[in-house]
Structure formats: structure tokens, C-alpha cells
Amino acid sequence: MIPKPESLFSRITERVLGFSAARLRQSLKMGMKSLWAHRLRSLLTVLGIVFGVCSVIAMLAIGEGASYEAQEQIRRLGSNNIIIRSVKPPEEQVTTTERSFVVEYGLRHADIQRIRSTIPGVKVIAPARVIRRNVWVANRRADCDVIGVVPWYTDISSVRVKRGRFFTDEELNRDMNVCVLEEGIAQDLFPITDPIGQSVRVDADYFRVVGIVEPRSDPNGKGAEEKTDQNTSQPQGAPNRMYIPLTSSKSRFGEVLVRRSTGSISAERVELHEATVVVADLKDVVETAQIIEEILRSNHKKKDYEIIVPLALLRSAERTKRIFNVVLGSVAALSLLVGGIGIMNIMLATVTERTREIGIRRALGARKKDITFQFLIETVLLSTTGGILGVLLGLAIPFLITHFAEMRTIVTLWSPLIAFSISAVVGVVFGIYPAFRAANMDPVEALRHE
Amino acid sequence: MSDDNTIVRLEEITRTYQMGAVSVSALRGISLVFRAGEYIAIMGPSGCGKSTLLNILGCLDRPSTGRYYLGGLDVSQLKDDELSAIRGARIGFVFQSYNLIQQLSVLENIEVPLYYQGVPEKQSRERARYLAELVGLGERLDHKPNELSGGQQQRVAIARALANDPLIILADEPTGNLDTASGKEILAIFGDLHAQGKTLVLVTHSDEVAERAQRVVRLRDGKIEYDSET
Ligand SMILES: Nc1ncnc2c1ncn2[C@@H]1O[C@H](COP(=O)(O)OP(=O)(O)O)[C@@H](O)[C@H]1O
Ligand SMILES: [Mg+2]
């Protein structure tokens, strides 16, 4: 015979608590009644818990969202990649504002060669040059990063061809005037016609569009745009990108870039703006980065390059997140502690106030255990009600933040569950002492209490 | 030594309160036997130990020395939980100040002792309704105590005392807070209960009240001064 679930549950509660399920239900009902009798007081009592729980959930959601964004940005750079970029050394930056002369700095093809021949595990190296230019179609204009890359750039970056194709090895070798546009700029320049097969003009050169790539989903990502002209009118944000063969970039735009900044003209010669090293095994990424650093250091007089290791960034982002969680956990624990003390305080007052009732119940057959249970249930009901309110509020806040501040928030399933369970535990922990006090009153004394 | 219908047997009960260095002897050797169906009035001047005796009879308090048999069971040295069980099942209390639970309705107040005996909700509700009607409060089931007169509240308390069909009903000055008319009503109910064969012990100051009882026990300074039985 299989016992009915009801009676099984009843037997379990009987064993564990010394009460049947029916008693438990009755006690819950009684507890709710007595809390409802003092609605306002109950509400004020649980506010601490409400805000504690709510802030835990909301802050976790904001933190999760922020860390997700950061990790996404880093991941988009590719965790197997090591990115090397040319950086203008600071001394030169000062002098160029005063005088005008050609500054030479940055990565060279020779560096790439050296890296390639020194490190065997390296799969592909895709050098890139970045030049900021206006791109024209008839009298339509778009400000744009013109990026010289190699055909296999798509294999190692997050750039995905949407329509058409990327340019080929042959087009690279013959430094042909072909280009691939990002979807955004393609729409700006060709609002009604199909851009593929059409031409765009940069300075005096015309480039035939062979493909469209998907827009990068990280508008503020650490793309190559940071290393380009600073004197364009384009506001901070995402310059559109146009990809052309690396060879074409060199032959059309030369090796010297002239730029005008307030009052002075400066020219700089940069062979390569960016190169990406792809490491086959994730384990070797950090070590390879160190070797590259070593190679570059011994061949460059100044530190005119930077090495970005997305994997290391990812790791440090994870570490940051862990620290954030610890801080958050402490804040949460503290606020729940304060909330719990608030509840205990009120429950102690309630116990004193209801001394007479306790005496009556004891006279009518209540055991100490029954009294303990009654007050404990009330405290737990209070704190879990606070927990539920807190969870609801805590779910609403990230929603509102996402809605109005357009910030990404992520509510994980476990955060409301944990926050709620903690509120229940707070109820038990801080309810025990008042309940115990109530149960241990002498019945005769309690009955005499005014 | 005791006949079959003995309900209460007290043997040399004493109760001493320790107040720091001073000890107060509230009861100094009380021996009594109550039989089933008796209606006993306990009288005596204020401070003579009536309430103390009633608390011991009701298992709310334990004697310092002596033995107390309730329905044949020695309850003088039982554990706290066991005393609770006995109070719930065998004793019915009626207090001078009614002692109803304010946030509960008439019906719910009557149900309290049933709740602690684990009576299922439906049965308990039925029994409470029956008792409320018995004491003439059938129309006031959902009223709160503060919506009732003193006499009505005391009737609720009597209904509550009857809930578990106790061996003995103990009342400490049940008419002490009531006007004469209400007091008479309450005494009439006690009279009915006695007629039905219930065992009643009633503490009172009033000779008029005592007259209705079948037996009077008079205390003085924690000792029995007079017992109409002997
Ligand atoms: N809790 C207590 N602590 C100390 N003394 C008490 C306590 N309860 C009662 N007494 C003393 O015991 C004696 C009897 O009290 P009580 O039984 O209440 O008298 P009655 O009900 O007859 O007026 C009194 O002297 C009283 O002061
Ligand atoms: Mg008294």
C-alpha cells in the first residue's frame, strides 16, 4: 500500500517538527491572522528585509549585466587571439602639436616576420592598417575607418560576411580597388540600390563593393578606431568600417599619413596599425603573448606598440566579478542582518505584549513547543513576506533600469531563490530567541501579567 | 483507600514562594479529596492561598511538597509537557478576568483547547458552535471579545472550559468582575453543569455564591480552616 501523499507529508512533519501537516496549516493560518491584525506594524517590521532582498537581486542583476557586456566585448576580440597595435609614443605626441614633421612609429612587417619565424604555434597573422577617411557615393558622404586587411581576416575576427564575399588572395596580391562595407555604412551610402557591384570613392580612388559584412555588435568595443585620427568631426562612438586589401591601402594612401590638428600639421608613418596572432591552443595564449612582448621589446627603441590579450582580460574580468560578488554578498549579509535584528526587536516587543495570551494558551494545553512554534511561524511568515516583497521589487528594478537607462541587466534564476531562502533563514535565526522567551514564561506569571 | 469516583486527592500539599532571602508559605499542608460530580466552593480571606491552590489543582503550578493525584494519576512531579497535556485534556479553567484572546472570535476562542488536542478543524468548529449555543451565544460566533459584555465574555470562557469535556472545572472568582445580574447568569450555568454531573471547584468571596455550592472549603493562612464535608 502506498500511503497518500498528504498522510506521508503529515508523517514527515510529525517526525521532524512534532506537528501534523494539518496542525502546520492551522498554525500558518493563525500566524497570518495575527500578522494581519497588525498590518502596518508588520509591514514596517519587514521593510529592512524587503530592501535587503531587493537590493541583493537588483545589484546582482546589474552586476551580471555589466560583466556579461564586458565579457562579450572581450570574447568578440577572440580568446585565442593576441592583438598587437601600434601606439604613438607619448614624447612624440607632445612635439607634434608644436612643430610639424613626420613621426615614424609602430609595428613593422619585419616584426611580423620575426614573430612568425620565432613562434611555431602561431597560425595566422593578419596585419591591418586603419585610416580614417570620408567615403563618397555621388554626393553622399560617410565618415569611415578604411581598414587594410588580408583576405583571411574573416577567419580570425568576428567579422561575418552577410552578402557577397570578402576579397580574395588574388585581389590582395594585385592590390586591386575592391572593398567590403559594413552594413551600416552600406545603408547610408546606398539607401535604395544594391551596393554590391557599385563603386565608392575615397579621396581620388574608386573601390568596387564586393560584399557586405554584419555590423559589429559592440559599438564601444576596443576596435581599431581608437588608433586613428583624433581630429575628425565624428563624435565618440562607432565609426563605420570599410575593408580593403592591405596592399591597396598601402599603395593608395601611402605610408605617410598627414593629419591636421589644431593649428599644426603633423605627418606620421606607420607601417602596420594592427596585427592579430592566433594561437592554436588556449593554454599557450598567455605564454605566446609574453614571447611576442619579448620580441617586440628587443626590436623597438620605444614602446610604440601595445599587446592586448583578450583571454587575460577575460580572466581579470572574471576576477573583478568575483570581487564584486564578495562585496555585494557582504552588503547583502549586512542589510539582512539589520533587517533580522529589526524583526527580532519587534518580536520581542510582541512577546511581551502578548504575555497574557501566552499564559492563556499554556493554561489551555499548549506545550512550550507549541508556543515556540507559534512565534517562530509568525517570524518566518514576516520575513518570508518581506522576502517575497523584496523579490518582486528586486525583479522590477532591473526591468525598469533596462527600460529607462538602457543598461543591460541579467536576473539569474538563482538570485531571487537565494535571496528568498536567506530571508526565510533570517526569520528562523532571529525568531528563535523571542519564541524561546515566549515559551519559557511561567504560565502562572504570564496569566497574572497586565 | 480511595473509592472509585475520587477525582482529586491532595496529600499534605505545601507551596512555598522563595523571594530572595524571604520565603512565603502560601499553602501549608493541604489534604483534600474531591469526588466526581461535586460542586465545591473555596473561600477565605484575601491572600490565604486560594489562587495558589487552584493553580496547583489546575496543573499550572507544582506543589513544593506533597502529592497530588488527578484521576488516579500522580501529577505532582510530572514534566512540563505532560502537565500541558493534562491541562488541555482534563482541566477546564474559568478566570476572573475572562482571559479570552482578543484577536480571536468567539468561535475561535472556544476552539483553542481543541486545537492543542489536535482535533481536526471541521470537528472542532462543530463542537465550538455547539458549545457557544449551549451558553447562549449562538448569535455571536464571529464577534471579538471586546464587542461582548463581561457576562457574555465569561460565558465564552465557560464554553471554552467545556471544550475538551474535562474531568474538573476550576473557576477563580468567576463572578468577581461582573454585575449582580450577569453574575447570577453565570452561576445559573454552573448550576446546570453541576446538575449534568460535572465536577466544579469555584473560588469565591461571596457567601451568596458559596451557598449554591454543595460543599464549602474555607482556607486561612494556607491551611484548611473548615470543610463542610467533615
Ligand atoms: N508568585 C508569587 N510570589 C510570591 N508570593 C506569592 C506569589 N503568588 C502568591 N504569593 C503569596 O502567596 C499568598 C497566597 O496568595 P494567593 O493564592 O494569590 O491568595 P488568594 O488568591 O487567596 O488571595 C499571598 O501571601 C501571596 O502574597
Ligand atoms: Mg486570588
XYZ file of C-alpha atoms and ligand atoms in Angstrom:
708
model
C 0.000 0.000 0.000
C 1.315 3.394 -0.963
C 0.339 5.997 1.589
C -1.476 9.061 0.377
C 0.938 11.943 -0.172
C -0.962 14.036 2.353
C -0.502 11.486 5.100
C 3.097 10.901 4.112
C 3.826 14.607 4.360
C 1.958 14.643 7.631
C 4.117 11.845 8.946
C 7.270 13.667 7.903
C 6.267 16.925 9.588
C 5.198 14.918 12.634
C 8.636 13.326 12.805
C 10.603 16.473 12.182
C 8.574 19.123 13.980
C 6.285 17.089 16.168
C 3.285 18.502 14.312
C 0.983 17.052 11.725
C 0.518 18.771 8.389
C -2.967 19.810 9.441
C -1.552 21.449 12.560
C 1.056 23.158 10.447
C -1.614 24.534 8.156
C -3.704 25.728 11.087
C -0.672 27.383 12.654
C 0.111 29.158 9.409
C -3.437 30.414 9.232
C -3.299 31.581 12.813
C 0.044 33.299 12.241
C -1.208 35.133 9.181
C -4.260 36.267 11.079
C -2.260 37.696 13.882
C 0.118 39.475 11.491
C -2.817 40.809 9.520
C -4.284 42.179 12.746
C -1.229 44.466 12.882
C -0.786 45.109 9.162
C 1.079 48.382 9.362
C 3.402 47.221 12.083
C 4.117 44.014 10.194
C 4.904 45.958 7.043
C 7.231 48.368 8.818
C 8.912 45.475 10.555
C 9.796 43.724 7.331
C 10.970 46.799 5.423
C 14.565 46.000 6.310
C 14.235 42.551 4.796
C 12.364 43.933 1.787
C 15.131 46.370 0.951
C 17.849 43.883 1.750
C 16.449 41.238 -0.557
C 15.512 43.757 -3.215
C 18.946 45.345 -3.303
C 20.638 41.963 -3.497
C 18.619 40.954 -6.537
C 18.831 44.316 -8.254
C 22.549 44.744 -7.669
C 23.275 41.184 -8.779
C 21.275 41.786 -11.934
C 23.147 44.983 -12.709
C 26.477 43.362 -11.944
C 25.664 40.318 -14.032
C 24.625 42.541 -16.912
C 27.740 44.690 -16.769
C 30.040 41.719 -16.512
C 28.236 39.992 -19.358
C 28.743 43.035 -21.542
C 32.413 43.228 -20.659
C 32.946 39.549 -21.299
C 31.072 39.727 -24.578
C 33.278 42.580 -25.739
C 36.373 40.702 -24.800
C 35.132 37.459 -26.272
C 34.429 39.233 -29.525
C 38.114 40.013 -29.755
C 38.657 36.271 -29.699
C 40.049 34.393 -26.759
C 42.619 32.592 -28.904
C 43.856 35.897 -30.269
C 46.629 38.185 -29.265
C 46.192 41.653 -30.707
C 49.189 43.856 -31.321
C 48.598 47.507 -32.084
C 50.733 50.454 -32.957
C 50.655 53.186 -30.360
C 52.123 56.606 -30.798
C 54.749 57.042 -28.083
C 53.887 59.920 -25.746
C 57.023 62.060 -26.338
C 56.169 62.418 -29.985
C 52.637 63.395 -29.187
C 53.870 66.452 -27.352
C 56.211 67.624 -30.070
C 53.782 67.204 -32.930
C 51.469 69.817 -31.503
C 54.270 72.381 -31.722
C 56.021 71.583 -34.962
C 55.265 69.560 -37.985
C 57.428 66.711 -39.092
C 56.988 63.088 -39.962
C 56.776 60.811 -36.988
C 57.672 57.235 -37.511
C 56.489 54.619 -35.120
C 54.621 51.370 -34.734
C 54.641 47.841 -35.957
C 56.595 46.828 -38.999
C 56.332 43.967 -41.373
C 59.700 42.877 -40.058
C 58.168 42.413 -36.593
C 55.526 40.173 -38.038
C 58.152 38.172 -39.850
C 60.119 37.765 -36.657
C 57.100 36.623 -34.701
C 56.191 34.195 -37.390
C 59.626 32.637 -37.548
C 60.173 32.530 -33.780
C 56.898 31.049 -32.578
C 55.877 27.783 -34.171
C 52.348 27.507 -32.696
C 51.158 30.706 -34.380
C 48.534 30.030 -37.025
C 47.697 33.204 -38.853
C 48.825 36.726 -38.603
C 46.550 39.296 -40.092
C 48.081 42.712 -40.227
C 45.793 45.661 -40.572
C 46.094 49.369 -41.299
C 43.476 51.804 -40.234
C 42.918 55.151 -41.900
C 40.055 57.498 -41.225
C 38.581 58.925 -44.398
C 35.396 60.198 -45.894
C 33.762 57.784 -48.265
C 31.646 59.155 -51.092
C 28.950 57.887 -53.393
C 27.995 60.712 -55.720
C 27.331 63.463 -53.165
C 26.579 61.190 -50.256
C 29.302 61.108 -47.693
C 30.098 58.918 -44.719
C 32.911 59.175 -42.252
C 34.620 55.854 -42.110
C 37.571 53.792 -40.966
C 39.234 52.396 -44.032
C 40.908 49.234 -42.883
C 43.540 47.463 -44.902
C 43.446 43.763 -44.114
C 44.314 40.378 -45.502
C 41.689 38.074 -47.033
C 41.754 35.616 -44.139
C 40.821 38.397 -41.745
C 37.341 36.885 -41.515
C 38.760 33.655 -40.089
C 40.260 35.292 -37.069
C 37.955 38.182 -36.314
C 34.298 38.398 -35.520
C 33.615 39.980 -38.906
C 30.971 37.946 -40.718
C 30.107 38.327 -44.368
C 26.426 38.938 -44.794
C 26.141 39.251 -48.517
C 28.584 38.967 -51.360
C 32.086 37.936 -50.325
C 35.300 39.117 -48.707
C 38.132 39.915 -51.114
C 40.427 37.178 -52.316
C 44.151 36.422 -52.226
C 44.403 37.435 -55.824
C 42.818 40.806 -55.204
C 45.305 41.278 -52.384
C 48.312 40.316 -54.444
C 47.279 42.574 -57.281
C 46.350 45.429 -54.894
C 43.005 45.834 -56.545
C 40.488 48.506 -55.643
C 37.830 46.355 -54.056
C 36.120 46.864 -50.738
C 33.747 45.275 -48.289
C 31.352 47.583 -46.456
C 29.797 47.296 -43.077
C 26.044 47.094 -43.230
C 25.519 50.484 -41.562
C 27.612 52.464 -43.982
C 26.267 50.447 -46.902
C 22.784 51.597 -45.983
C 23.933 55.182 -45.542
C 25.609 55.297 -48.919
C 23.165 53.149 -50.861
C 19.764 53.794 -49.366
C 17.847 52.324 -52.291
C 20.205 50.485 -54.605
C 22.084 47.259 -54.034
C 25.631 48.287 -53.177
C 27.276 45.129 -54.477
C 28.973 45.861 -57.782
C 28.727 49.622 -57.234
C 31.673 51.871 -56.518
C 32.539 54.176 -53.636
C 35.099 56.954 -53.705
C 37.801 57.599 -51.140
C 39.916 60.635 -51.958
C 40.651 60.136 -55.633
C 40.235 56.372 -55.737
C 37.195 54.341 -56.554
C 36.617 50.977 -54.896
C 34.201 48.342 -56.119
C 31.951 46.871 -53.420
C 32.173 43.075 -53.372
C 30.470 42.288 -50.090
C 28.603 43.471 -47.031
C 29.544 42.404 -43.509
C 27.367 42.354 -40.418
C 27.674 45.338 -38.129
C 29.852 44.780 -35.086
C 27.608 44.389 -32.110
C 29.983 46.239 -29.785
C 29.761 49.879 -30.688
C 32.187 50.872 -27.932
C 34.461 47.901 -28.261
C 38.158 48.424 -28.352
C 38.306 48.400 -32.094
C 40.989 49.904 -34.256
C 39.154 53.207 -34.356
C 40.913 54.395 -31.230
C 44.179 54.444 -33.043
C 43.063 56.614 -35.937
C 42.758 60.323 -36.463
C 41.648 62.232 -33.458
C 40.715 65.364 -35.331
C 37.668 64.206 -37.211
C 34.294 65.711 -36.621
C 32.793 62.333 -35.840
C 31.606 62.224 -32.263
C 32.727 59.460 -29.975
C 31.136 56.200 -30.922
C 31.278 53.794 -33.744
C 32.850 54.857 -36.949
C 31.735 52.667 -39.776
C 34.214 50.364 -41.354
C 35.243 49.667 -44.846
C 37.666 46.848 -45.531
C 40.123 46.954 -48.426
C 43.126 44.777 -49.276
C 46.181 45.642 -47.188
C 48.272 46.130 -50.304
C 45.764 48.539 -51.805
C 45.740 50.511 -48.592
C 49.460 50.963 -48.809
C 49.613 51.864 -52.452
C 46.594 54.193 -52.481
C 47.116 56.035 -49.254
C 50.883 55.825 -48.960
C 52.855 55.150 -45.870
C 52.752 58.657 -44.563
C 49.554 59.903 -43.073
C 49.047 63.610 -42.849
C 46.724 64.903 -40.268
C 45.700 68.321 -39.186
C 45.178 69.074 -35.587
C 44.519 72.464 -34.044
C 46.890 74.834 -35.693
C 49.540 72.377 -36.756
C 50.052 69.762 -39.337
C 51.656 66.502 -38.448
C 52.597 63.557 -40.511
C 53.244 60.097 -39.333
C 54.458 56.945 -40.887
C 53.034 53.725 -39.585
C 53.671 50.518 -41.432
C 51.070 48.432 -39.631
C 48.407 49.577 -37.283
C 47.297 46.244 -36.071
C 48.078 42.572 -36.262
C 46.356 39.605 -34.769
C 48.165 36.494 -33.672
C 46.047 33.397 -33.420
C 47.261 30.773 -31.006
C 46.072 27.245 -31.642
C 45.850 26.128 -28.046
C 44.152 28.240 -25.419
C 46.763 27.082 -22.883
C 49.562 28.762 -24.832
C 47.929 32.158 -25.222
C 49.468 33.902 -22.236
C 52.915 32.428 -22.836
C 52.860 33.351 -26.507
C 51.929 36.895 -25.582
C 54.992 37.046 -23.348
C 57.227 35.828 -26.166
C 55.779 38.428 -28.529
C 56.344 41.118 -25.953
C 59.955 39.926 -25.666
C 60.470 40.030 -29.425
C 58.985 43.488 -29.796
C 60.842 44.913 -26.850
C 64.228 43.855 -28.163
C 63.482 45.354 -31.588
C 61.801 48.625 -30.687
C 63.582 51.545 -29.094
C 60.383 52.994 -27.710
C 57.236 51.309 -26.575
C 55.258 52.209 -29.658
C 53.052 49.154 -29.561
C 50.602 47.526 -27.225
C 49.700 43.908 -26.776
C 46.134 43.028 -25.920
C 45.386 39.541 -24.677
C 41.594 39.093 -24.628
C 41.952 35.894 -22.624
C 43.820 37.729 -19.882
C 41.199 40.480 -19.979
C 38.521 37.828 -19.682
C 40.262 36.315 -16.679
C 40.640 39.662 -14.998
C 37.005 40.474 -15.762
C 36.040 37.247 -14.058
C 38.220 38.129 -11.105
C 36.625 41.554 -10.910
C 33.241 39.951 -10.971
C 34.181 37.630 -8.124
C 35.345 40.579 -6.062
C 32.155 42.416 -6.905
C 30.153 39.418 -5.761
C 32.021 39.227 -2.480
C 31.434 42.921 -1.810
C 27.809 42.548 -2.780
C 27.469 39.492 -0.592
C 28.814 41.414 2.386
C 26.467 44.318 1.788
C 23.579 41.906 1.433
C 24.527 39.984 4.550
C 24.787 43.220 6.481
C 21.434 44.552 5.329
C 19.746 41.243 6.057
C 21.394 41.210 9.468
C 19.990 44.659 10.148
C 16.610 43.525 8.844
C 16.767 40.448 11.036
C 17.591 42.466 14.125
C 14.650 44.735 13.325
C 12.372 41.722 13.207
C 13.775 40.302 16.417
C 13.270 43.599 18.171
C 9.621 43.769 17.187
C 9.050 40.117 18.002
C 10.456 40.611 21.497
C 8.076 43.512 21.976
C 5.240 41.397 20.625
C 6.053 38.574 23.005
C 5.940 40.933 25.968
C 2.743 42.479 24.711
C 1.162 39.063 24.341
C 2.334 37.628 27.644
C -1.241 37.212 28.795
C -2.165 35.349 25.622
C 0.798 33.040 26.133
C -0.397 32.321 29.672
C -3.907 31.596 28.410
C -2.645 29.236 25.737
C -0.437 27.429 28.217
C -3.403 27.028 30.584
C -5.465 25.614 27.747
C -2.964 22.879 26.948
C -0.230 24.442 24.803
C 3.182 22.882 25.306
C 6.321 25.026 25.296
C 6.963 23.588 21.873
C 3.591 24.874 20.641
C 4.336 28.398 21.816
C 7.823 28.336 20.289
C 6.354 27.120 17.060
C 3.641 29.754 17.029
C 6.044 32.667 17.383
C 8.624 31.130 15.121
C 5.997 30.707 12.425
C 4.982 34.315 12.818
C 8.561 35.497 12.451
C 9.190 33.286 9.455
C 5.938 34.432 7.875
C 7.009 38.022 8.441
C 10.460 37.563 6.990
C 9.327 35.495 4.022
C 6.595 38.016 3.270
C 9.352 40.590 3.325
C 11.366 38.247 1.136
C 8.566 37.943 -1.406
C 8.015 41.704 -1.498
C 11.750 42.143 -1.849
C 11.927 39.660 -4.703
C 9.094 41.389 -6.556
C 10.697 44.784 -6.073
C 14.092 43.345 -6.883
C 12.765 41.973 -10.165
C 11.031 45.223 -11.032
C 14.088 47.414 -10.519
C 16.376 45.747 -13.117
C 13.456 45.757 -15.512
C 12.990 49.499 -15.024
C 16.721 50.130 -15.286
C 16.893 48.250 -18.564
C 13.822 50.036 -19.774
C 14.798 53.582 -18.876
C 18.571 53.642 -18.580
C 19.067 51.142 -21.386
C 21.593 49.289 -19.347
C 21.831 45.565 -19.674
C 20.702 43.695 -16.550
C 20.559 39.972 -16.120
C 18.429 38.351 -13.429
C 19.752 34.886 -12.858
C 17.271 32.306 -11.661
C 19.178 31.575 -8.501
C 19.424 35.137 -7.208
C 15.744 35.504 -6.212
C 15.753 31.941 -4.922
C 18.790 32.541 -2.755
C 17.619 35.943 -1.591
C 14.263 34.454 -0.631
C 15.785 31.475 1.176
C 18.057 33.796 3.097
C 15.062 35.819 4.221
C 13.446 32.617 5.488
C 16.632 31.675 7.317
C 16.787 35.164 8.824
C 13.257 34.607 10.115
C 14.231 31.364 11.804
C 17.503 32.658 13.223
C 16.106 35.893 14.594
C 12.800 34.337 15.569
C 14.279 31.651 17.762
C 15.205 33.840 20.691
C 11.853 35.684 21.023
C 9.974 32.412 20.550
C 12.121 30.765 23.169
C 11.478 33.618 25.574
C 7.750 33.256 24.982
C 7.784 29.518 25.553
C 9.725 29.687 28.779
C 7.423 32.056 30.573
C 5.916 30.699 33.704
C 2.215 30.141 32.949
C 1.007 31.473 36.307
C 3.132 34.614 35.985
C 2.039 35.087 32.404
C -1.629 34.854 33.377
C -1.167 37.499 36.048
C 0.527 39.865 33.559
C -1.450 43.015 32.876
C -8.243 3.785 50.427
C -9.982 5.839 47.751
C -13.322 4.960 46.299
C -13.757 4.747 42.557
C -15.207 8.168 41.919
C -12.389 10.140 43.532
C -11.179 12.751 41.068
C -8.779 14.819 43.116
C -6.686 13.641 46.002
C -4.322 16.126 47.685
C -1.932 14.822 50.329
C -0.134 17.327 52.517
C 0.379 19.865 49.746
C 2.640 22.805 50.513
C 3.697 25.654 48.304
C 6.477 27.992 49.281
C 7.493 31.033 47.248
C 11.132 31.953 47.510
C 11.593 35.707 47.244
C 15.282 36.295 47.690
C 16.072 35.603 51.309
C 12.432 35.569 52.355
C 10.231 32.563 51.776
C 6.447 32.881 51.757
C 4.412 29.797 52.563
C 1.227 30.166 50.572
C -0.011 26.629 51.311
C 0.927 24.754 54.467
C -0.228 21.167 54.290
C -3.476 20.853 52.406
C -5.133 17.431 52.213
C -8.397 17.153 50.330
C -10.443 14.675 48.333
C -12.921 15.737 45.623
C -15.300 13.208 44.174
C -16.886 13.177 40.761
C -19.909 15.420 40.479
C -19.074 17.555 43.495
C -19.621 21.314 43.462
C -17.072 22.832 45.810
C -16.679 26.451 46.866
C -13.294 27.505 48.193
C -13.493 30.553 50.452
C -11.243 32.540 52.670
C -9.756 35.999 53.143
C -7.555 37.581 50.520
C -4.030 36.154 50.460
C -4.962 32.903 52.193
C -3.795 30.811 49.251
C -6.993 30.131 47.257
C -5.499 31.014 43.881
C -2.312 29.138 44.687
C -4.350 26.051 45.486
C -6.382 26.405 42.322
C -3.240 26.765 40.206
C -1.898 23.547 41.668
C -5.236 21.818 41.122
C -5.104 23.044 37.533
C -1.552 21.756 36.996
C -0.365 25.278 36.167
C 1.889 25.137 39.189
C 3.597 22.330 41.096
C 3.436 21.810 44.846
C 6.666 22.288 46.813
C 5.959 19.101 48.735
C 3.093 16.649 48.962
C 1.293 14.530 46.426
C -1.490 15.313 44.033
C -3.446 12.553 42.316
C -5.705 13.631 39.491
C -7.986 10.861 38.258
C -5.695 8.299 39.892
C -2.535 9.692 38.261
C 0.222 11.251 40.382
C 0.730 14.622 38.715
C 2.779 16.334 41.398
C 6.126 15.746 39.733
C 5.248 15.419 36.048
C 7.276 17.050 33.307
C 6.174 20.293 31.745
C 4.885 18.779 28.503
C 2.908 16.172 30.415
C 1.325 18.863 32.575
C 0.367 20.737 29.417
C -1.297 17.626 28.090
C -3.235 17.171 31.324
C -4.337 20.811 31.402
C -5.526 20.535 27.858
C -7.402 17.287 28.235
C -8.626 17.128 31.838
C -8.922 20.662 33.206
C -11.257 23.477 32.310
C -10.310 26.953 33.506
C -12.562 29.927 34.126
C -10.820 33.130 35.258
C -11.991 36.247 36.997
C -10.898 38.442 34.093
C -12.274 36.040 31.442
C -8.883 35.742 29.740
C -10.115 35.476 26.180
C -7.666 36.008 23.341
C -8.530 39.425 21.958
C -7.726 38.923 18.290
C -9.787 35.715 18.055
C -13.529 35.482 17.554
C -15.916 33.769 19.980
C -15.782 30.580 17.962
C -12.005 30.620 17.657
C -11.561 31.249 21.375
C -13.650 28.186 22.164
C -11.555 26.195 19.686
C -8.183 26.953 21.292
C -8.123 23.933 23.667
C -9.333 21.690 20.845
C -6.534 22.947 18.624
C -3.917 21.917 21.166
C -5.508 18.477 21.428
C -5.128 18.085 17.689
C -8.844 17.896 16.963
C -9.403 18.211 13.195
C -10.622 21.631 12.099
C -14.074 20.562 10.994
C -14.918 18.667 14.160
C -13.506 21.410 16.316
C -15.567 24.032 14.530
C -18.721 21.992 15.063
C -18.011 21.415 18.714
C -17.261 25.107 19.288
C -20.533 26.079 17.654
C -22.452 23.609 19.799
C -20.844 24.948 22.994
C -21.440 28.563 22.032
C -25.102 27.773 21.598
C -25.097 25.920 24.900
C -24.037 29.089 26.744
C -26.472 31.187 24.726
C -24.039 32.870 22.302
C -25.198 31.189 19.109
C -25.771 34.592 17.525
C -22.339 35.983 18.325
C -19.993 33.396 16.879
C -17.882 35.840 14.891
C -17.739 38.644 17.421
C -14.478 39.661 19.022
C -14.282 39.661 22.853
C -14.242 43.463 23.057
C -17.611 43.523 21.331
C -19.169 41.498 24.159
C -20.321 42.381 27.671
C -18.478 40.962 30.666
C -21.151 38.358 31.273
C -21.035 37.262 27.640
C -17.265 37.043 27.736
C -17.416 34.879 30.819
C -19.903 32.600 29.043
C -17.437 32.227 26.179
C -14.813 31.309 28.775
C -17.140 28.655 30.209
C -17.794 27.240 26.746
C -14.053 27.120 26.210
C -13.543 25.367 29.550
C -16.041 22.711 28.446
C -14.450 22.162 25.041
C -12.422 19.082 25.879
C -15.018 17.673 28.291
C -12.674 17.984 31.287
C -12.661 15.938 34.476
C -12.898 19.059 36.557
C -13.724 22.728 36.004
C -11.781 25.277 38.036
C -13.097 28.814 38.380
C -11.213 31.576 40.202
C -13.745 34.207 41.302
C -15.692 33.900 38.051
C -18.248 36.492 39.106
C -15.729 38.873 40.667
C -15.752 41.285 37.735
C -19.465 41.044 36.956
C -22.538 42.952 37.992
C -25.093 41.048 40.053
C -27.357 40.129 37.149
C -24.570 38.778 34.967
C -23.092 37.026 37.966
C -26.392 35.271 38.548
C -26.478 34.115 34.929
C -23.011 32.648 35.236
C -23.913 30.922 38.498
C -27.007 29.541 36.810
C -24.827 27.987 34.129
C -22.602 26.477 36.815
C -25.719 25.130 38.465
C -26.731 23.485 35.194
C -23.297 21.988 34.765
C -23.444 20.595 38.285
C -26.838 19.137 37.538
C -25.340 17.437 34.490
C -22.787 15.800 36.765
C -19.757 17.978 36.155
C -17.202 18.428 38.911
C -16.776 22.099 39.782
C -14.341 23.927 42.032
C -15.136 27.584 42.484
C -13.134 30.183 44.402
C -15.275 32.976 45.765
C -15.504 35.710 48.333
C -19.239 35.841 48.307
C -21.356 33.831 50.752
C -24.221 34.068 48.304
C -22.176 32.308 45.681
C -20.941 29.764 48.203
C -24.494 28.934 49.169
C -25.129 27.449 45.744
C -22.254 25.031 46.168
C -22.711 21.647 47.666
C -19.584 21.794 49.758
C -17.566 24.698 51.182
C -13.868 24.613 51.990
C -12.551 27.577 53.951
C -8.837 28.427 53.996
C -6.851 30.591 56.364
C -3.117 31.229 56.126
C -2.569 28.350 53.779
C -4.415 25.821 55.878
C -7.880 24.356 55.756
C -9.894 26.077 58.444
C -13.206 24.478 57.677
C -14.565 21.820 55.306
C -18.315 21.276 55.210
C -17.729 17.596 54.415
C -16.069 16.788 57.676
N 4.378 34.442 42.637
C 4.371 34.715 43.933
N 5.489 35.089 44.536
C 5.493 35.341 45.879
N 4.428 35.251 46.638
C 3.269 34.891 46.108
C 3.174 34.591 44.711
N 1.892 34.254 44.439
C 1.237 34.330 45.621
N 2.055 34.702 46.614
C 1.704 34.853 48.027
O 1.032 33.679 48.436
C -0.038 34.015 49.250
C -1.336 33.447 48.695
O -1.688 34.114 47.514
P -2.973 33.773 46.655
O -3.038 32.306 46.499
O -2.955 34.581 45.433
O -4.142 34.272 47.621
P -5.680 34.460 47.309
O -5.956 34.020 45.916
O -6.337 33.622 48.336
O -5.953 35.895 47.540
C -0.069 35.533 49.385
O 0.577 35.906 50.582
C 0.730 35.991 48.218
O 1.410 37.175 48.524
Mg -6.751 35.030 44.268
